[in-house]
Amino acid sequence: MFFLALTSALAADVDFNGRWDISYPAGADRASWLEVRGAETSAPEVRFVSAYGGDLNRADEVAIRNGELVFGFRYKRRLQRGAEPVDARTVCRARFSGAQLRGTTATEGSNAPPVEWIGVRAPEIREKDDGTWRESKPIRLFNGKDLSGWQPLEKDRKFGWTAGNGVLRAPGGGANLVSTEKFWNFKLHIEYRVDKGSNSGIGLRGRYEIQVLDDYGQPPDSHSNGSLYSRIAPSVNASKRPGEWQVYDITLIGRDVTVVLNGKKLIDRQVIEGLTAMGHDPNEGEPGPISLQGDHGPIGFRNILLTPLVK
């Protein structure tokens, strides 16, 4: 196995270090993220957000040889519903193509061809939530009666979304919804109602997911309601019971995010390192849309008001 013996670092190995925004040429509705540390050492480290898994995971195995970065993950998976889980291993490989990374992801034992991806360096974003931003004219993203200003992210999935009587609804198992307009720094007020056992999410700039989950009374973690999914845990669980309307007030300035749920501050100006599971727009230095997750369980949204923040 290539992981068992590491050769001495090449002069260019250090160039793998840093954070990378990843796009998929064959799947334009998904994006992911990679971080490499210590590429010039004998023990490089990799963290990876897979577009098709979602969690932020640390690679179990990492090696750089002859200009190629290779990292892998070991886990359990079911080959079919109801079957016992079996050992599985996914391996990613990447090389430089100019300033970009050109990579593939493949699961051992799978008949599917490797998934190709392209990585570009994540931009430095210097704007901070420092109290100097002022509110511009608010924008009502949902008119309460139809889907004007919204479009499906995945064109090959059933749509499912309906609008009426002030509520935007999805039955689950369908496409995610994306605003046609894009935004940079803003405050977002959005109300939601989640069914018992259901799950959704709110994508900021089409990159950063604030989790929506029925987890009333559960201890908070990085996958809880109000988390920046798989990255930042909420400080408390402020969730109401399923079926009740709840209120998010979210502020995003540069990479600084603040999340208030039902009047309680869960995340206070914490720094977003990079993309999360809902990411579909990898261009972190540019404005992006608001996205609503419809591919999990039943969910309803209302009173979606976005206020741009300007200097």
PDB file of C-alpha atoms in Angstrom:
ATOM      1  CA  MET A   1       0.000   0.000   0.000  1.00  0.00           C
ATOM      2  CA  PHE A   2       1.198   3.451  -0.889  1.00  0.00           C
ATOM      3  CA  PHE A   3       0.550   4.674   2.649  1.00  0.00           C
ATOM      4  CA  LEU A   4       3.049   2.339   4.275  1.00  0.00           C
ATOM      5  CA  ALA A   5       6.190   3.993   2.958  1.00  0.00           C
ATOM      6  CA  LEU A   6       6.599   7.712   2.435  1.00  0.00           C
ATOM      7  CA  THR A   7       9.359   9.031   0.252  1.00  0.00           C
ATOM      8  CA  SER A   8      11.235  12.223   0.999  1.00  0.00           C
ATOM      9  CA  ALA A   9       9.276  15.383   0.279  1.00  0.00           C
ATOM     10  CA  LEU A  10       9.626  16.907  -3.146  1.00  0.00           C
ATOM     11  CA  ALA A  11      10.415  20.588  -3.376  1.00  0.00           C
ATOM     12  CA  ALA A  12       6.880  21.277  -4.611  1.00  0.00           C
ATOM     13  CA  ASP A  13       5.107  19.240  -1.943  1.00  0.00           C
ATOM     14  CA  VAL A  14       4.673  22.325   0.227  1.00  0.00           C
ATOM     15  CA  ASP A  15       2.503  23.831  -2.505  1.00  0.00           C
ATOM     16  CA  PHE A  16      -0.309  21.446  -1.574  1.00  0.00           C
ATOM     17  CA  ASN A  17      -0.654  23.219   1.778  1.00  0.00           C
ATOM     18  CA  GLY A  18      -3.658  25.452   2.281  1.00  0.00           C
ATOM     19  CA  ARG A  19      -7.391  25.448   1.700  1.00  0.00           C
ATOM     20  CA  TRP A  20      -8.957  24.535  -1.618  1.00  0.00           C
ATOM     21  CA  ASP A  21     -12.441  25.117  -3.020  1.00  0.00           C
ATOM     22  CA  ILE A  22     -13.516  22.174  -5.136  1.00  0.00           C
ATOM     23  CA  SER A  23     -15.884  21.950  -8.094  1.00  0.00           C
ATOM     24  CA  TYR A  24     -17.055  18.911 -10.048  1.00  0.00           C
ATOM     25  CA  PRO A  25     -17.154  19.271 -13.857  1.00  0.00           C
ATOM     26  CA  ALA A  26     -19.724  16.471 -14.162  1.00  0.00           C
ATOM     27  CA  GLY A  27     -21.865  17.718 -11.270  1.00  0.00           C
ATOM     28  CA  ALA A  28     -22.264  21.476 -11.332  1.00  0.00           C
ATOM     29  CA  ASP A  29     -24.802  21.370  -8.476  1.00  0.00           C
ATOM     30  CA  ARG A  30     -22.208  20.258  -5.923  1.00  0.00           C
ATOM     31  CA  ALA A  31     -19.007  21.697  -4.444  1.00  0.00           C
ATOM     32  CA  SER A  32     -16.676  20.698  -1.631  1.00  0.00           C
ATOM     33  CA  TRP A  33     -13.546  21.700   0.270  1.00  0.00           C
ATOM     34  CA  LEU A  34     -10.051  20.461   1.069  1.00  0.00           C
ATOM     35  CA  GLU A  35      -7.384  21.527   3.548  1.00  0.00           C
ATOM     36  CA  VAL A  36      -3.805  20.231   3.521  1.00  0.00           C
ATOM     37  CA  ARG A  37      -1.284  20.827   6.298  1.00  0.00           C
ATOM     38  CA  GLY A  38       2.299  19.690   6.703  1.00  0.00           C
ATOM     39  CA  ALA A  39       2.695  18.620   3.080  1.00  0.00           C
ATOM     40  CA  GLU A  40       6.443  19.176   3.339  1.00  0.00           C
ATOM     41  CA  THR A  41       6.725  16.825   6.342  1.00  0.00           C
ATOM     42  CA  SER A  42       6.646  13.054   6.744  1.00  0.00           C
ATOM     43  CA  ALA A  43       3.170  13.250   8.304  1.00  0.00           C
ATOM     44  CA  PRO A  44       0.899  15.479   6.187  1.00  0.00           C
ATOM     45  CA  GLU A  45      -2.703  16.005   7.314  1.00  0.00           C
ATOM     46  CA  VAL A  46      -5.860  16.383   5.244  1.00  0.00           C
ATOM     47  CA  ARG A  47      -9.375  17.537   6.099  1.00  0.00           C
ATOM     48  CA  PHE A  48     -12.024  17.084   3.431  1.00  0.00           C
ATOM     49  CA  VAL A  49     -15.695  17.930   2.943  1.00  0.00           C
ATOM     50  CA  SER A  50     -17.076  15.511   0.397  1.00  0.00           C
ATOM     51  CA  ALA A  51     -19.811  16.814  -1.880  1.00  0.00           C
ATOM     52  CA  TYR A  52     -21.444  13.391  -1.768  1.00  0.00           C
ATOM     53  CA  GLY A  53     -21.050  12.667   1.938  1.00  0.00           C
ATOM     54  CA  GLY A  54     -21.145  16.036   3.595  1.00  0.00           C
ATOM     55  CA  ASP A  55     -19.222  15.795   6.850  1.00  0.00           C
ATOM     56  CA  LEU A  56     -15.907  17.490   7.520  1.00  0.00           C
ATOM     57  CA  ASN A  57     -13.611  14.474   7.895  1.00  0.00           C
ATOM     58  CA  ARG A  58      -9.945  14.010   8.661  1.00  0.00           C
ATOM     59  CA  ALA A  59      -8.270  11.599   6.257  1.00  0.00           C
ATOM     60  CA  ASP A  60      -7.122   8.335   7.800  1.00  0.00           C
ATOM     61  CA  GLU A  61      -4.266   7.911   5.334  1.00  0.00           C
ATOM     62  CA  VAL A  62      -2.237  10.611   3.575  1.00  0.00           C
ATOM     63  CA  ALA A  63       0.838  10.452   1.352  1.00  0.00           C
ATOM     64  CA  ILE A  64       2.568  12.653  -1.211  1.00  0.00           C
ATOM     65  CA  ARG A  65       4.800  10.911  -3.725  1.00  0.00           C
ATOM     66  CA  ASN A  66       6.193  12.053  -7.043  1.00  0.00           C
ATOM     67  CA  GLY A  67       4.021  15.146  -7.096  1.00  0.00           C
ATOM     68  CA  GLU A  68       0.772  13.321  -6.309  1.00  0.00           C
ATOM     69  CA  LEU A  69      -1.324  13.885  -3.177  1.00  0.00           C
ATOM     70  CA  VAL A  70      -3.218  10.748  -2.137  1.00  0.00           C
ATOM     71  CA  PHE A  71      -5.554  10.552   0.845  1.00  0.00           C
ATOM     72  CA  GLY A  72      -8.120   8.016   1.964  1.00  0.00           C
ATOM     73  CA  PHE A  73     -10.978   7.312   4.344  1.00  0.00           C
ATOM     74  CA  ARG A  74     -12.068   4.031   5.914  1.00  0.00           C
ATOM     75  CA  TYR A  75     -15.668   3.602   7.043  1.00  0.00           C
ATOM     76  CA  LYS A  76     -18.646   1.250   7.124  1.00  0.00           C
ATOM     77  CA  ARG A  77     -21.338   1.205   4.445  1.00  0.00           C
ATOM     78  CA  ARG A  78     -24.339  -0.874   3.466  1.00  0.00           C
ATOM     79  CA  LEU A  79     -24.309  -2.229  -0.064  1.00  0.00           C
ATOM     80  CA  GLN A  80     -28.095  -2.412  -0.008  1.00  0.00           C
ATOM     81  CA  ARG A  81     -30.896  -1.441   2.338  1.00  0.00           C
ATOM     82  CA  GLY A  82     -31.150  -3.769   5.308  1.00  0.00           C
ATOM     83  CA  ALA A  83     -27.774  -5.387   4.692  1.00  0.00           C
ATOM     84  CA  GLU A  84     -25.062  -5.574   7.315  1.00  0.00           C
ATOM     85  CA  PRO A  85     -22.477  -2.784   7.003  1.00  0.00           C
ATOM     86  CA  VAL A  86     -19.175  -3.754   5.448  1.00  0.00           C
ATOM     87  CA  ASP A  87     -15.735  -2.154   5.417  1.00  0.00           C
ATOM     88  CA  ALA A  88     -15.278   0.456   2.699  1.00  0.00           C
ATOM     89  CA  ARG A  89     -12.454   2.712   1.588  1.00  0.00           C
ATOM     90  CA  THR A  90     -12.514   5.842  -0.544  1.00  0.00           C
ATOM     91  CA  VAL A  91      -9.303   7.227  -2.046  1.00  0.00           C
ATOM     92  CA  CYS A  92      -8.714  10.697  -3.496  1.00  0.00           C
ATOM     93  CA  ARG A  93      -5.779  11.576  -5.742  1.00  0.00           C
ATOM     94  CA  ALA A  94      -4.662  15.016  -6.901  1.00  0.00           C
ATOM     95  CA  ARG A  95      -1.893  16.623  -8.941  1.00  0.00           C
ATOM     96  CA  PHE A  96      -1.155  20.189  -9.916  1.00  0.00           C
ATOM     97  CA  SER A  97      -2.311  21.490 -13.278  1.00  0.00           C
ATOM     98  CA  GLY A  98      -0.921  24.993 -13.324  1.00  0.00           C
ATOM     99  CA  ALA A  99      -2.218  26.688 -10.179  1.00  0.00           C
ATOM    100  CA  GLN A 100      -5.133  24.260  -9.888  1.00  0.00           C
ATOM    101  CA  LEU A 101      -5.451  20.805  -8.418  1.00  0.00           C
ATOM    102  CA  ARG A 102      -6.869  18.120 -10.694  1.00  0.00           C
ATOM    103  CA  GLY A 103      -8.207  15.226  -8.687  1.00  0.00           C
ATOM    104  CA  THR A 104     -10.330  12.096  -8.583  1.00  0.00           C
ATOM    105  CA  THR A 105     -12.327  10.316  -5.899  1.00  0.00           C
ATOM    106  CA  ALA A 106     -12.955   6.570  -6.112  1.00  0.00           C
ATOM    107  CA  THR A 107     -14.441   3.957  -3.793  1.00  0.00           C
ATOM    108  CA  GLU A 108     -12.664   0.630  -3.761  1.00  0.00           C
ATOM    109  CA  GLY A 109     -14.788  -2.227  -5.086  1.00  0.00           C
ATOM    110  CA  SER A 110     -17.241   0.096  -6.810  1.00  0.00           C
ATOM    111  CA  ASN A 111     -18.020  -0.244 -10.507  1.00  0.00           C
ATOM    112  CA  ALA A 112     -18.579   3.502 -10.789  1.00  0.00           C
ATOM    113  CA  PRO A 113     -15.816   5.467 -12.531  1.00  0.00           C
ATOM    114  CA  PRO A 114     -13.742   7.876 -10.415  1.00  0.00           C
ATOM    115  CA  VAL A 115     -15.365  11.269  -9.843  1.00  0.00           C
ATOM    116  CA  GLU A 116     -13.215  14.067 -11.266  1.00  0.00           C
ATOM    117  CA  TRP A 117     -12.781  17.370  -9.455  1.00  0.00           C
ATOM    118  CA  ILE A 118     -10.898  20.657  -9.708  1.00  0.00           C
ATOM    119  CA  GLY A 119      -9.469  22.570  -6.752  1.00  0.00           C
ATOM    120  CA  VAL A 120      -8.633  26.273  -6.631  1.00  0.00           C
ATOM    121  CA  ARG A 121      -7.106  28.053  -3.668  1.00  0.00           C
ATOM    122  CA  ALA A 122      -9.694  29.486  -1.307  1.00  0.00           C
ATOM    123  CA  PRO A 123      -9.507  33.287  -1.295  1.00  0.00           C
ATOM    124  CA  GLU A 124      -8.526  35.392   1.678  1.00  0.00           C
ATOM    125  CA  ILE A 125     -11.587  37.386   2.765  1.00  0.00           C
ATOM    126  CA  ARG A 126     -10.620  40.295   4.990  1.00  0.00           C
ATOM    127  CA  GLU A 127     -14.025  41.776   5.822  1.00  0.00           C
ATOM    128  CA  LYS A 128     -14.962  41.365   9.489  1.00  0.00           C
ATOM    129  CA  ASP A 129     -18.095  41.825  11.556  1.00  0.00           C
ATOM    130  CA  ASP A 130     -16.549  44.812  13.310  1.00  0.00           C
ATOM    131  CA  GLY A 131     -19.582  47.035  13.868  1.00  0.00           C
ATOM    132  CA  THR A 132     -18.905  49.305  10.886  1.00  0.00           C
ATOM    133  CA  TRP A 133     -21.507  47.796   8.530  1.00  0.00           C
ATOM    134  CA  ARG A 134     -24.910  49.408   8.016  1.00  0.00           C
ATOM    135  CA  GLU A 135     -28.174  48.000   6.782  1.00  0.00           C
ATOM    136  CA  SER A 136     -29.326  48.682   3.237  1.00  0.00           C
ATOM    137  CA  LYS A 137     -32.865  48.274   1.888  1.00  0.00           C
ATOM    138  CA  PRO A 138     -34.367  44.907   2.911  1.00  0.00           C
ATOM    139  CA  ILE A 139     -35.298  42.414   0.193  1.00  0.00           C
ATOM    140  CA  ARG A 140     -38.266  40.092   0.622  1.00  0.00           C
ATOM    141  CA  LEU A 141     -37.077  36.845  -0.972  1.00  0.00           C
ATOM    142  CA  PHE A 142     -40.454  35.095  -0.808  1.00  0.00           C
ATOM    143  CA  ASN A 143     -43.627  36.909  -1.811  1.00  0.00           C
ATOM    144  CA  GLY A 144     -45.865  34.482   0.043  1.00  0.00           C
ATOM    145  CA  LYS A 145     -47.816  33.276  -2.980  1.00  0.00           C
ATOM    146  CA  ASP A 146     -45.530  31.781  -5.643  1.00  0.00           C
ATOM    147  CA  LEU A 147     -41.959  30.759  -6.436  1.00  0.00           C
ATOM    148  CA  SER A 148     -40.867  33.980  -8.106  1.00  0.00           C
ATOM    149  CA  GLY A 149     -37.148  34.519  -7.472  1.00  0.00           C
ATOM    150  CA  TRP A 150     -36.417  30.834  -6.836  1.00  0.00           C
ATOM    151  CA  GLN A 151     -35.279  27.908  -8.964  1.00  0.00           C
ATOM    152  CA  PRO A 152     -34.402  24.227  -8.405  1.00  0.00           C
ATOM    153  CA  LEU A 153     -30.740  23.437  -7.874  1.00  0.00           C
ATOM    154  CA  GLU A 154     -30.899  19.887  -9.236  1.00  0.00           C
ATOM    155  CA  LYS A 155     -32.673  19.715 -12.565  1.00  0.00           C
ATOM    156  CA  ASP A 156     -32.842  15.899 -12.530  1.00  0.00           C
ATOM    157  CA  ARG A 157     -34.799  15.567  -9.261  1.00  0.00           C
ATOM    158  CA  LYS A 158     -38.508  15.872  -8.668  1.00  0.00           C
ATOM    159  CA  PHE A 159     -39.309  19.428  -7.650  1.00  0.00           C
ATOM    160  CA  GLY A 160     -41.956  19.149  -4.948  1.00  0.00           C
ATOM    161  CA  TRP A 161     -41.871  22.741  -3.664  1.00  0.00           C
ATOM    162  CA  THR A 162     -45.179  24.616  -3.401  1.00  0.00           C
ATOM    163  CA  ALA A 163     -46.063  28.127  -2.294  1.00  0.00           C
ATOM    164  CA  GLY A 164     -49.247  29.650  -0.922  1.00  0.00           C
ATOM    165  CA  ASN A 165     -50.842  31.306   2.099  1.00  0.00           C
ATOM    166  CA  GLY A 166     -47.493  32.815   3.002  1.00  0.00           C
ATOM    167  CA  VAL A 167     -45.636  29.491   3.280  1.00  0.00           C
ATOM    168  CA  LEU A 168     -42.999  27.852   1.090  1.00  0.00           C
ATOM    169  CA  ARG A 169     -43.232  24.070   1.482  1.00  0.00           C
ATOM    170  CA  ALA A 170     -41.297  20.969   0.459  1.00  0.00           C
ATOM    171  CA  PRO A 171     -42.461  17.386   1.112  1.00  0.00           C
ATOM    172  CA  GLY A 172     -38.893  16.063   1.270  1.00  0.00           C
ATOM    173  CA  GLY A 173     -36.968  13.852  -1.087  1.00  0.00           C
ATOM    174  CA  GLY A 174     -36.866  16.442  -3.853  1.00  0.00           C
ATOM    175  CA  ALA A 175     -34.701  19.222  -5.217  1.00  0.00           C
ATOM    176  CA  ASN A 176     -33.063  21.953  -3.198  1.00  0.00           C
ATOM    177  CA  LEU A 177     -34.278  25.485  -3.861  1.00  0.00           C
ATOM    178  CA  VAL A 178     -31.940  28.353  -4.783  1.00  0.00           C
ATOM    179  CA  SER A 179     -32.564  32.099  -5.001  1.00  0.00           C
ATOM    180  CA  THR A 180     -32.011  33.589  -8.446  1.00  0.00           C
ATOM    181  CA  GLU A 181     -30.356  36.621  -6.848  1.00  0.00           C
ATOM    182  CA  LYS A 182     -26.920  36.482  -5.216  1.00  0.00           C
ATOM    183  CA  PHE A 183     -25.702  38.274  -2.106  1.00  0.00           C
ATOM    184  CA  TRP A 184     -22.508  39.062  -0.200  1.00  0.00           C
ATOM    185  CA  ASN A 185     -22.761  40.510   3.327  1.00  0.00           C
ATOM    186  CA  PHE A 186     -26.237  40.430   4.840  1.00  0.00           C
ATOM    187  CA  LYS A 187     -28.654  39.765   7.658  1.00  0.00           C
ATOM    188  CA  LEU A 188     -31.157  37.009   6.965  1.00  0.00           C
ATOM    189  CA  HIS A 189     -34.452  36.666   8.827  1.00  0.00           C
ATOM    190  CA  ILE A 190     -36.210  33.389   8.070  1.00  0.00           C
ATOM    191  CA  GLU A 191     -38.941  31.453   9.850  1.00  0.00           C
ATOM    192  CA  TYR A 192     -39.347  27.701   9.522  1.00  0.00           C
ATOM    193  CA  ARG A 193     -41.443  24.789  10.710  1.00  0.00           C
ATOM    194  CA  VAL A 194     -39.900  21.328  10.809  1.00  0.00           C
ATOM    195  CA  ASP A 195     -41.860  18.089  11.202  1.00  0.00           C
ATOM    196  CA  LYS A 196     -41.048  15.466  13.810  1.00  0.00           C
ATOM    197  CA  GLY A 197     -37.824  13.692  12.834  1.00  0.00           C
ATOM    198  CA  SER A 198     -37.294  15.936   9.816  1.00  0.00           C
ATOM    199  CA  ASN A 199     -34.178  17.665   8.538  1.00  0.00           C
ATOM    200  CA  SER A 200     -33.411  20.613   6.268  1.00  0.00           C
ATOM    201  CA  GLY A 201     -30.853  23.392   5.951  1.00  0.00           C
ATOM    202  CA  ILE A 202     -30.284  26.997   4.916  1.00  0.00           C
ATOM    203  CA  GLY A 203     -27.343  27.630   2.594  1.00  0.00           C
ATOM    204  CA  LEU A 204     -25.587  31.003   2.926  1.00  0.00           C
ATOM    205  CA  ARG A 205     -24.081  32.182  -0.386  1.00  0.00           C
ATOM    206  CA  GLY A 206     -24.771  28.645  -1.599  1.00  0.00           C
ATOM    207  CA  ARG A 207     -21.783  27.464   0.484  1.00  0.00           C
ATOM    208  CA  TYR A 208     -22.347  27.429   4.222  1.00  0.00           C
ATOM    209  CA  GLU A 209     -25.201  25.410   5.736  1.00  0.00           C
ATOM    210  CA  ILE A 210     -27.042  26.391   8.882  1.00  0.00           C
ATOM    211  CA  GLN A 211     -28.656  23.166  10.035  1.00  0.00           C
ATOM    212  CA  VAL A 212     -32.440  22.857  10.396  1.00  0.00           C
ATOM    213  CA  LEU A 213     -33.311  19.785  12.445  1.00  0.00           C
ATOM    214  CA  ASP A 214     -35.889  18.410  14.838  1.00  0.00           C
ATOM    215  CA  ASP A 215     -33.672  17.945  17.897  1.00  0.00           C
ATOM    216  CA  TYR A 216     -35.757  19.451  20.691  1.00  0.00           C
ATOM    217  CA  GLY A 217     -34.175  18.756  24.066  1.00  0.00           C
ATOM    218  CA  GLN A 218     -31.009  17.142  22.721  1.00  0.00           C
ATOM    219  CA  PRO A 219     -27.469  18.218  23.717  1.00  0.00           C
ATOM    220  CA  PRO A 220     -25.880  20.445  21.044  1.00  0.00           C
ATOM    221  CA  ASP A 221     -23.097  19.312  18.745  1.00  0.00           C
ATOM    222  CA  SER A 222     -21.711  20.218  15.321  1.00  0.00           C
ATOM    223  CA  HIS A 223     -24.704  18.580  13.572  1.00  0.00           C
ATOM    224  CA  SER A 224     -27.406  20.113  15.785  1.00  0.00           C
ATOM    225  CA  ASN A 225     -30.110  22.553  14.837  1.00  0.00           C
ATOM    226  CA  GLY A 226     -28.410  25.937  14.555  1.00  0.00           C
ATOM    227  CA  SER A 227     -24.964  24.543  13.829  1.00  0.00           C
ATOM    228  CA  LEU A 228     -22.787  25.545  10.919  1.00  0.00           C
ATOM    229  CA  TYR A 229     -23.086  21.999   9.683  1.00  0.00           C
ATOM    230  CA  SER A 230     -20.214  19.747  10.758  1.00  0.00           C
ATOM    231  CA  ARG A 231     -18.054  22.781  11.606  1.00  0.00           C
ATOM    232  CA  ILE A 232     -19.389  24.972  14.437  1.00  0.00           C
ATOM    233  CA  ALA A 233     -21.663  23.683  17.201  1.00  0.00           C
ATOM    234  CA  PRO A 234     -24.310  25.973  18.706  1.00  0.00           C
ATOM    235  CA  SER A 235     -23.629  27.101  22.265  1.00  0.00           C
ATOM    236  CA  VAL A 236     -27.084  25.944  23.436  1.00  0.00           C
ATOM    237  CA  ASN A 237     -30.082  24.048  22.108  1.00  0.00           C
ATOM    238  CA  ALA A 238     -32.756  26.691  21.489  1.00  0.00           C
ATOM    239  CA  SER A 239     -35.035  24.473  19.393  1.00  0.00           C
ATOM    240  CA  LYS A 240     -38.780  24.404  19.892  1.00  0.00           C
ATOM    241  CA  ARG A 241     -40.869  21.277  19.546  1.00  0.00           C
ATOM    242  CA  PRO A 242     -41.478  19.978  16.013  1.00  0.00           C
ATOM    243  CA  GLY A 243     -44.474  21.532  14.300  1.00  0.00           C
ATOM    244  CA  GLU A 244     -43.943  24.961  15.910  1.00  0.00           C
ATOM    245  CA  TRP A 245     -42.774  27.966  13.913  1.00  0.00           C
ATOM    246  CA  GLN A 246     -39.198  28.976  14.741  1.00  0.00           C
ATOM    247  CA  VAL A 247     -37.121  32.023  13.841  1.00  0.00           C
ATOM    248  CA  TYR A 248     -33.549  32.349  12.592  1.00  0.00           C
ATOM    249  CA  ASP A 249     -31.716  35.674  12.437  1.00  0.00           C
ATOM    250  CA  ILE A 250     -28.377  35.096  10.729  1.00  0.00           C
ATOM    251  CA  THR A 251     -25.618  37.606   9.995  1.00  0.00           C
ATOM    252  CA  LEU A 252     -22.837  36.871   7.503  1.00  0.00           C
ATOM    253  CA  ILE A 253     -20.002  39.366   6.966  1.00  0.00           C
ATOM    254  CA  GLY A 254     -16.950  38.086   5.137  1.00  0.00           C
ATOM    255  CA  ARG A 255     -16.372  34.762   6.873  1.00  0.00           C
ATOM    256  CA  ASP A 256     -17.842  35.892  10.210  1.00  0.00           C
ATOM    257  CA  VAL A 257     -21.198  34.303  11.032  1.00  0.00           C
ATOM    258  CA  THR A 258     -23.666  34.953  13.839  1.00  0.00           C
ATOM    259  CA  VAL A 259     -26.707  32.733  14.359  1.00  0.00           C
ATOM    260  CA  VAL A 260     -29.658  33.610  16.598  1.00  0.00           C
ATOM    261  CA  LEU A 261     -32.456  31.051  16.985  1.00  0.00           C
ATOM    262  CA  ASN A 262     -35.716  31.982  18.699  1.00  0.00           C
ATOM    263  CA  GLY A 263     -33.997  34.974  20.289  1.00  0.00           C
ATOM    264  CA  LYS A 264     -31.018  33.027  21.667  1.00  0.00           C
ATOM    265  CA  LYS A 265     -27.525  33.560  20.257  1.00  0.00           C
ATOM    266  CA  LEU A 266     -26.020  30.224  19.253  1.00  0.00           C
ATOM    267  CA  ILE A 267     -22.964  31.321  17.266  1.00  0.00           C
ATOM    268  CA  ASP A 268     -21.357  34.721  17.822  1.00  0.00           C
ATOM    269  CA  ARG A 269     -19.123  36.119  15.051  1.00  0.00           C
ATOM    270  CA  GLN A 270     -17.247  32.874  14.562  1.00  0.00           C
ATOM    271  CA  VAL A 271     -15.083  32.374  11.489  1.00  0.00           C
ATOM    272  CA  ILE A 272     -16.230  30.037   8.721  1.00  0.00           C
ATOM    273  CA  GLU A 273     -13.241  28.039   7.486  1.00  0.00           C
ATOM    274  CA  GLY A 274     -14.858  26.814   4.282  1.00  0.00           C
ATOM    275  CA  LEU A 275     -17.676  25.041   2.487  1.00  0.00           C
ATOM    276  CA  THR A 276     -20.113  22.650   4.151  1.00  0.00           C
ATOM    277  CA  ALA A 277     -22.315  19.795   2.958  1.00  0.00           C
ATOM    278  CA  MET A 278     -24.887  21.978   1.169  1.00  0.00           C
ATOM    279  CA  GLY A 279     -22.201  23.771  -0.832  1.00  0.00           C
ATOM    280  CA  HIS A 280     -22.914  24.102  -4.535  1.00  0.00           C
ATOM    281  CA  ASP A 281     -21.200  27.404  -5.369  1.00  0.00           C
ATOM    282  CA  PRO A 282     -17.429  27.037  -4.800  1.00  0.00           C
ATOM    283  CA  ASN A 283     -16.482  30.639  -5.660  1.00  0.00           C
ATOM    284  CA  GLU A 284     -15.966  31.867  -2.102  1.00  0.00           C
ATOM    285  CA  GLY A 285     -14.763  35.320  -3.101  1.00  0.00           C
ATOM    286  CA  GLU A 286     -17.991  36.145  -4.951  1.00  0.00           C
ATOM    287  CA  PRO A 287     -21.633  36.771  -3.947  1.00  0.00           C
ATOM    288  CA  GLY A 288     -23.782  33.646  -3.792  1.00  0.00           C
ATOM    289  CA  PRO A 289     -27.442  32.664  -3.452  1.00  0.00           C
ATOM    290  CA  ILE A 290     -29.589  31.601  -0.540  1.00  0.00           C
ATOM    291  CA  SER A 291     -30.443  27.909  -0.796  1.00  0.00           C
ATOM    292  CA  LEU A 292     -33.085  25.870   1.016  1.00  0.00           C
ATOM    293  CA  GLN A 293     -32.734  22.134   1.476  1.00  0.00           C
ATOM    294  CA  GLY A 294     -35.606  20.044   0.155  1.00  0.00           C
ATOM    295  CA  ASP A 295     -33.933  16.671  -0.340  1.00  0.00           C
ATOM    296  CA  HIS A 296     -34.408  15.405   3.233  1.00  0.00           C
ATOM    297  CA  GLY A 297     -37.702  15.648   5.140  1.00  0.00           C
ATOM    298  CA  PRO A 298     -40.830  17.835   5.077  1.00  0.00           C
ATOM    299  CA  ILE A 299     -40.153  21.525   5.769  1.00  0.00           C
ATOM    300  CA  GLY A 300     -41.914  24.877   5.597  1.00  0.00           C
ATOM    301  CA  PHE A 301     -40.455  28.396   5.393  1.00  0.00           C
ATOM    302  CA  ARG A 302     -42.045  31.843   5.621  1.00  0.00           C
ATOM    303  CA  ASN A 303     -41.152  35.527   6.095  1.00  0.00           C
ATOM    304  CA  ILE A 304     -37.785  35.320   4.326  1.00  0.00           C
ATOM    305  CA  LEU A 305     -36.249  38.790   4.545  1.00  0.00           C
ATOM    306  CA  LEU A 306     -32.647  39.566   3.552  1.00  0.00           C
ATOM    307  CA  THR A 307     -31.024  42.890   4.427  1.00  0.00           C
ATOM    308  CA  PRO A 308     -27.765  43.631   2.568  1.00  0.00           C
ATOM    309  CA  LEU A 309     -24.991  45.118   4.708  1.00  0.00           C
ATOM    310  CA  VAL A 310     -22.818  47.854   3.232  1.00  0.00           C
ATOM    311  CA  LYS A 311     -20.136  50.288   4.335  1.00  0.00           C
TER     312      LYS A 311
END
